[in-house]
PDB file of C-alpha atoms in Angstrom:
ATOM      1  CA  LEU A  15      -0.988   6.843   7.632  1.00 78.00           C
ATOM      2  CA  HIS A  16      -0.441   4.668  10.692  1.00 90.00           C
ATOM      3  CA  ALA A  17      -0.758   7.704  13.004  1.00 94.00           C
ATOM      4  CA  TYR A  18      -3.966   8.734  11.220  1.00 94.00           C
ATOM      5  CA  TYR A  19      -5.487   5.274  11.715  1.00 94.00           C
ATOM      6  CA  ASN A  20      -4.499   5.335  15.385  1.00 95.00           C
ATOM      7  CA  PHE A  21      -6.241   8.698  15.782  1.00 95.00           C
ATOM      8  CA  ILE A  22      -9.473   7.345  14.232  1.00 95.00           C
ATOM      9  CA  LYS A  23      -9.294   4.370  16.612  1.00 94.00           C
ATOM     10  CA  SER A  24      -8.509   6.589  19.641  1.00 95.00           C
ATOM     11  CA  LYS A  25     -10.792   7.111  22.650  1.00 92.00           C
ATOM     12  CA  PHE A  26     -10.837  10.843  21.858  1.00 93.00           C
ATOM     13  CA  PHE A  27     -12.253  10.351  18.351  1.00 93.00           C
ATOM     14  CA  LYS A  28     -14.657   7.633  19.512  1.00 90.00           C
ATOM     15  CA  GLN A  29     -16.013  10.093  22.083  1.00 89.00           C
ATOM     16  CA  PHE A  30     -16.381  12.769  19.382  1.00 89.00           C
ATOM     17  CA  ILE A  31     -18.378  10.409  17.125  1.00 89.00           C
ATOM     18  CA  ASN A  32     -20.518   9.214  20.023  1.00 86.00           C
ATOM     19  CA  GLU A  33     -21.357  12.808  20.972  1.00 86.00           C
ATOM     20  CA  LEU A  34     -22.665  13.418  17.439  1.00 83.00           C
ATOM     21  CA  ASN A  35     -25.446  10.848  17.752  1.00 76.00           C
ATOM     22  CA  SER A  36     -28.505  11.870  19.720  1.00 69.00           C
ATOM     23  CA  ASP A  37     -28.954   8.427  21.325  1.00 69.00           C
ATOM     24  CA  ARG A  38     -25.408   8.515  22.725  1.00 66.00           C
ATOM     25  CA  CYS A  39     -24.976   4.944  21.493  1.00 73.00           C
ATOM     26  CA  ASN A  40     -21.736   3.121  22.065  1.00 83.00           C
ATOM     27  CA  LEU A  41     -20.219   3.255  18.572  1.00 87.00           C
ATOM     28  CA  GLU A  42     -17.013   1.418  17.633  1.00 88.00           C
ATOM     29  CA  CYS A  43     -14.830   1.955  14.561  1.00 92.00           C
ATOM     30  CA  VAL A  44     -15.019  -1.268  12.529  1.00 91.00           C
ATOM     31  CA  THR A  45     -13.461  -0.329   9.180  1.00 92.00           C
ATOM     32  CA  ILE A  46     -10.980   2.177   7.812  1.00 95.00           C
ATOM     33  CA  ASN A  47      -9.860   2.358   4.196  1.00 94.00           C
ATOM     34  CA  ALA A  48      -7.786   4.759   2.147  1.00 95.00           C
ATOM     35  CA  THR A  49      -8.808   5.266  -1.476  1.00 95.00           C
ATOM     36  CA  SER A  50      -7.800   7.247  -4.509  1.00 96.00           C
ATOM     37  CA  ALA A  51      -9.863   7.837  -7.616  1.00 97.00           C
ATOM     38  CA  LYS A  52      -9.110   9.328 -11.025  1.00 97.00           C
ATOM     39  CA  LYS A  53     -10.470   9.504 -14.600  1.00 97.00           C
ATOM     40  CA  ASN A  54     -13.430   7.164 -15.244  1.00 98.00           C
ATOM     41  CA  SER A  55     -13.850   6.224 -11.570  1.00 97.00           C
ATOM     42  CA  PHE A  56     -17.431   6.402 -10.312  1.00 96.00           C
ATOM     43  CA  LEU A  57     -19.665   5.208  -7.512  1.00 96.00           C
ATOM     44  CA  ILE A  58     -23.205   4.447  -8.634  1.00 95.00           C
ATOM     45  CA  PRO A  59     -25.773   5.991  -6.266  1.00 95.00           C
ATOM     46  CA  HIS A  60     -26.763   3.266  -3.831  1.00 93.00           C
ATOM     47  CA  LEU A  61     -28.139   2.492  -0.403  1.00 89.00           C
ATOM     48  CA  ASP A  62     -25.702   0.794   1.936  1.00 81.00           C
ATOM     49  CA  SER A  63     -26.724  -2.802   2.616  1.00 74.00           C
ATOM     50  CA  ILE A  64     -26.390  -2.059   6.323  1.00 66.00           C
ATOM     51  CA  SER A  65     -29.548   0.061   5.981  1.00 59.00           C
ATOM     52  CA  GLU A  66     -31.541  -3.186   5.768  1.00 65.00           C
ATOM     53  CA  ASP A  67     -29.817  -4.832   8.751  1.00 64.00           C
ATOM     54  CA  ASN A  68     -32.348  -4.820  11.585  1.00 63.00           C
ATOM     55  CA  ASN A  69     -29.706  -5.974  14.076  1.00 62.00           C
ATOM     56  CA  ARG A  70     -27.969  -2.590  13.925  1.00 63.00           C
ATOM     57  CA  LYS A  71     -29.762   0.547  15.028  1.00 69.00           C
ATOM     58  CA  LEU A  72     -27.085   3.071  14.087  1.00 78.00           C
ATOM     59  CA  THR A  73     -24.176   3.070  11.664  1.00 84.00           C
ATOM     60  CA  ILE A  74     -22.088   6.176  11.076  1.00 89.00           C
ATOM     61  CA  ASN A  75     -20.137   6.428   7.829  1.00 92.00           C
ATOM     62  CA  CYS A  76     -17.389   9.041   7.517  1.00 95.00           C
ATOM     63  CA  ILE A  77     -15.542  10.104   4.376  1.00 97.00           C
ATOM     64  CA  HIS A  78     -12.539  12.334   4.952  1.00 97.00           C
ATOM     65  CA  PHE A  79     -11.730  13.995   1.642  1.00 98.00           C
ATOM     66  CA  ILE A  80      -7.981  14.485   1.835  1.00 97.00           C
ATOM     67  CA  ASP A  81      -7.432  16.104  -1.569  1.00 98.00           C
ATOM     68  CA  GLY A  82      -9.199  16.536  -4.881  1.00 97.00           C
ATOM     69  CA  ASN A  83      -9.849  18.859  -7.797  1.00 96.00           C
ATOM     70  CA  ASP A  84     -12.095  21.592  -6.393  1.00 97.00           C
ATOM     71  CA  ASP A  85     -12.170  23.344  -9.798  1.00 96.00           C
ATOM     72  CA  ASP A  86     -14.458  20.580 -11.139  1.00 96.00           C
ATOM     73  CA  ILE A  87     -15.723  19.072  -7.888  1.00 96.00           C
ATOM     74  CA  GLU A  88     -18.851  17.436  -9.354  1.00 95.00           C
ATOM     75  CA  TYR A  89     -16.676  15.249 -11.599  1.00 97.00           C
ATOM     76  CA  SER A  90     -13.801  14.790  -9.145  1.00 97.00           C
ATOM     77  CA  GLY A  91     -15.308  12.197  -6.829  1.00 96.00           C
ATOM     78  CA  GLU A  92     -17.502  14.336  -4.584  1.00 96.00           C
ATOM     79  CA  THR A  93     -19.608  11.768  -2.774  1.00 96.00           C
ATOM     80  CA  GLY A  94     -23.046  13.295  -2.546  1.00 95.00           C
ATOM     81  CA  ILE A  95     -26.218  12.354  -0.694  1.00 96.00           C
ATOM     82  CA  PHE A  96     -29.367  12.021  -2.867  1.00 97.00           C
ATOM     83  CA  GLN A  97     -33.062  11.118  -2.610  1.00 95.00           C
ATOM     84  CA  ASP A  98     -32.789   9.144  -5.870  1.00 95.00           C
ATOM     85  CA  ASN A  99     -30.278   6.882  -7.623  1.00 95.00           C
ATOM     86  CA  GLU A 100     -29.765   9.186 -10.618  1.00 95.00           C
ATOM     87  CA  PHE A 101     -27.981  12.195  -9.027  1.00 94.00           C
ATOM     88  CA  LYS A 102     -31.103  14.332  -9.668  1.00 95.00           C
ATOM     89  CA  ASP A 103     -32.604  14.999  -6.226  1.00 96.00           C
ATOM     90  CA  LYS A 104     -29.620  16.281  -4.238  1.00 96.00           C
ATOM     91  CA  ILE A 105     -29.727  16.463  -0.457  1.00 96.00           C
ATOM     92  CA  PHE A 106     -26.074  17.390   0.087  1.00 96.00           C
ATOM     93  CA  THR A 107     -22.755  17.534  -1.764  1.00 96.00           C
ATOM     94  CA  PRO A 108     -19.436  18.674  -0.292  1.00 96.00           C
ATOM     95  CA  LYS A 109     -18.167  22.138  -1.148  1.00 96.00           C
ATOM     96  CA  THR A 110     -14.514  21.081  -1.115  1.00 98.00           C
ATOM     97  CA  LEU A 111     -12.465  17.899  -1.472  1.00 98.00           C
ATOM     98  CA  LYS A 112      -9.567  19.427   0.416  1.00 98.00           C
ATOM     99  CA  ASN A 113      -9.595  18.353   4.065  1.00 97.00           C
ATOM    100  CA  SER A 114     -13.343  18.069   4.565  1.00 97.00           C
ATOM    101  CA  LEU A 115     -15.372  15.397   6.346  1.00 96.00           C
ATOM    102  CA  LEU A 116     -18.748  13.952   5.333  1.00 95.00           C
ATOM    103  CA  ILE A 117     -20.553  12.155   8.177  1.00 93.00           C
ATOM    104  CA  TYR A 118     -23.881  10.386   7.741  1.00 91.00           C
ATOM    105  CA  ASN A 119     -26.023   7.625   9.206  1.00 87.00           C
ATOM    106  CA  SER A 120     -25.971   4.666   6.791  1.00 85.00           C
ATOM    107  CA  LYS A 121     -29.209   3.348   8.268  1.00 81.00           C
ATOM    108  CA  LEU A 122     -31.197   6.198   6.711  1.00 85.00           C
ATOM    109  CA  LYS A 123     -32.852   5.542   3.358  1.00 85.00           C
ATOM    110  CA  PHE A 124     -30.962   7.799   0.961  1.00 90.00           C
ATOM    111  CA  PHE A 125     -28.531   7.205  -1.869  1.00 95.00           C
ATOM    112  CA  HIS A 126     -24.902   8.229  -2.053  1.00 95.00           C
ATOM    113  CA  GLY A 127     -22.294   8.068  -4.806  1.00 96.00           C
ATOM    114  CA  PHE A 128     -20.309  10.144  -7.276  1.00 97.00           C
ATOM    115  CA  GLN A 129     -20.407  10.890 -11.016  1.00 96.00           C
ATOM    116  CA  LYS A 130     -17.945   9.420 -13.508  1.00 97.00           C
ATOM    117  CA  MET A 131     -14.737  11.365 -13.075  1.00 98.00           C
ATOM    118  CA  LYS A 132     -13.312  13.393 -15.949  1.00 97.00           C
ATOM    119  CA  LYS A 133      -9.770  13.516 -17.314  1.00 96.00           C
ATOM    120  CA  ASN A 134      -7.232  15.231 -15.010  1.00 95.00           C
ATOM    121  CA  ASN A 135      -9.592  15.022 -12.032  1.00 97.00           C
ATOM    122  CA  TYR A 136      -8.673  13.148  -8.864  1.00 97.00           C
ATOM    123  CA  ARG A 137      -9.724  12.453  -5.326  1.00 97.00           C
ATOM    124  CA  LYS A 138      -7.961  11.017  -2.278  1.00 98.00           C
ATOM    125  CA  ALA A 139     -10.073   9.992   0.698  1.00 97.00           C
ATOM    126  CA  ILE A 140     -10.139   7.901   3.842  1.00 97.00           C
ATOM    127  CA  ALA A 141     -13.444   6.297   4.791  1.00 96.00           C
ATOM    128  CA  PHE A 142     -14.269   4.846   8.193  1.00 95.00           C
ATOM    129  CA  GLN A 143     -17.384   3.333   9.692  1.00 92.00           C
ATOM    130  CA  PHE A 144     -18.667   3.235  13.242  1.00 91.00           C
ATOM    131  CA  PHE A 145     -21.211   0.566  14.203  1.00 87.00           C
ATOM    132  CA  HIS A 146     -23.422   0.445  17.230  1.00 79.00           C
ATOM    133  CA  ASN A 147     -21.966  -2.066  19.660  1.00 66.00           C
ATOM    134  CA  ASP A 148     -24.719  -4.024  21.433  1.00 60.00           C
TER     135      ASP A 148
END
């Protein structure tokens, strides 16, 4: 895990993230966390509070799905992007929880979260955020 964190904090990965944004802002990794989720875990669809922060013009959130139950992905912790806070108006959901990466701008006004997980379902992920460094 230490080597993984070092890679996320590396100049190479910082350059990769900075090349993804059209403004070529100077983004810095500010948080990294490893999580696991299982039966009854959920993440209510929400807007990140950073979306209201006028002092930041760009915030990139990344969720690296390490492993999960792809046989029942909707109820295995797939973090989706939605227009609403009820999982009804889907913009995007991942197709796999096995070594895939979701990258989005947390400043945009959309909801993200995942449904209550069912028995025998699981998800392992590492999330990291890049903030614009003024």
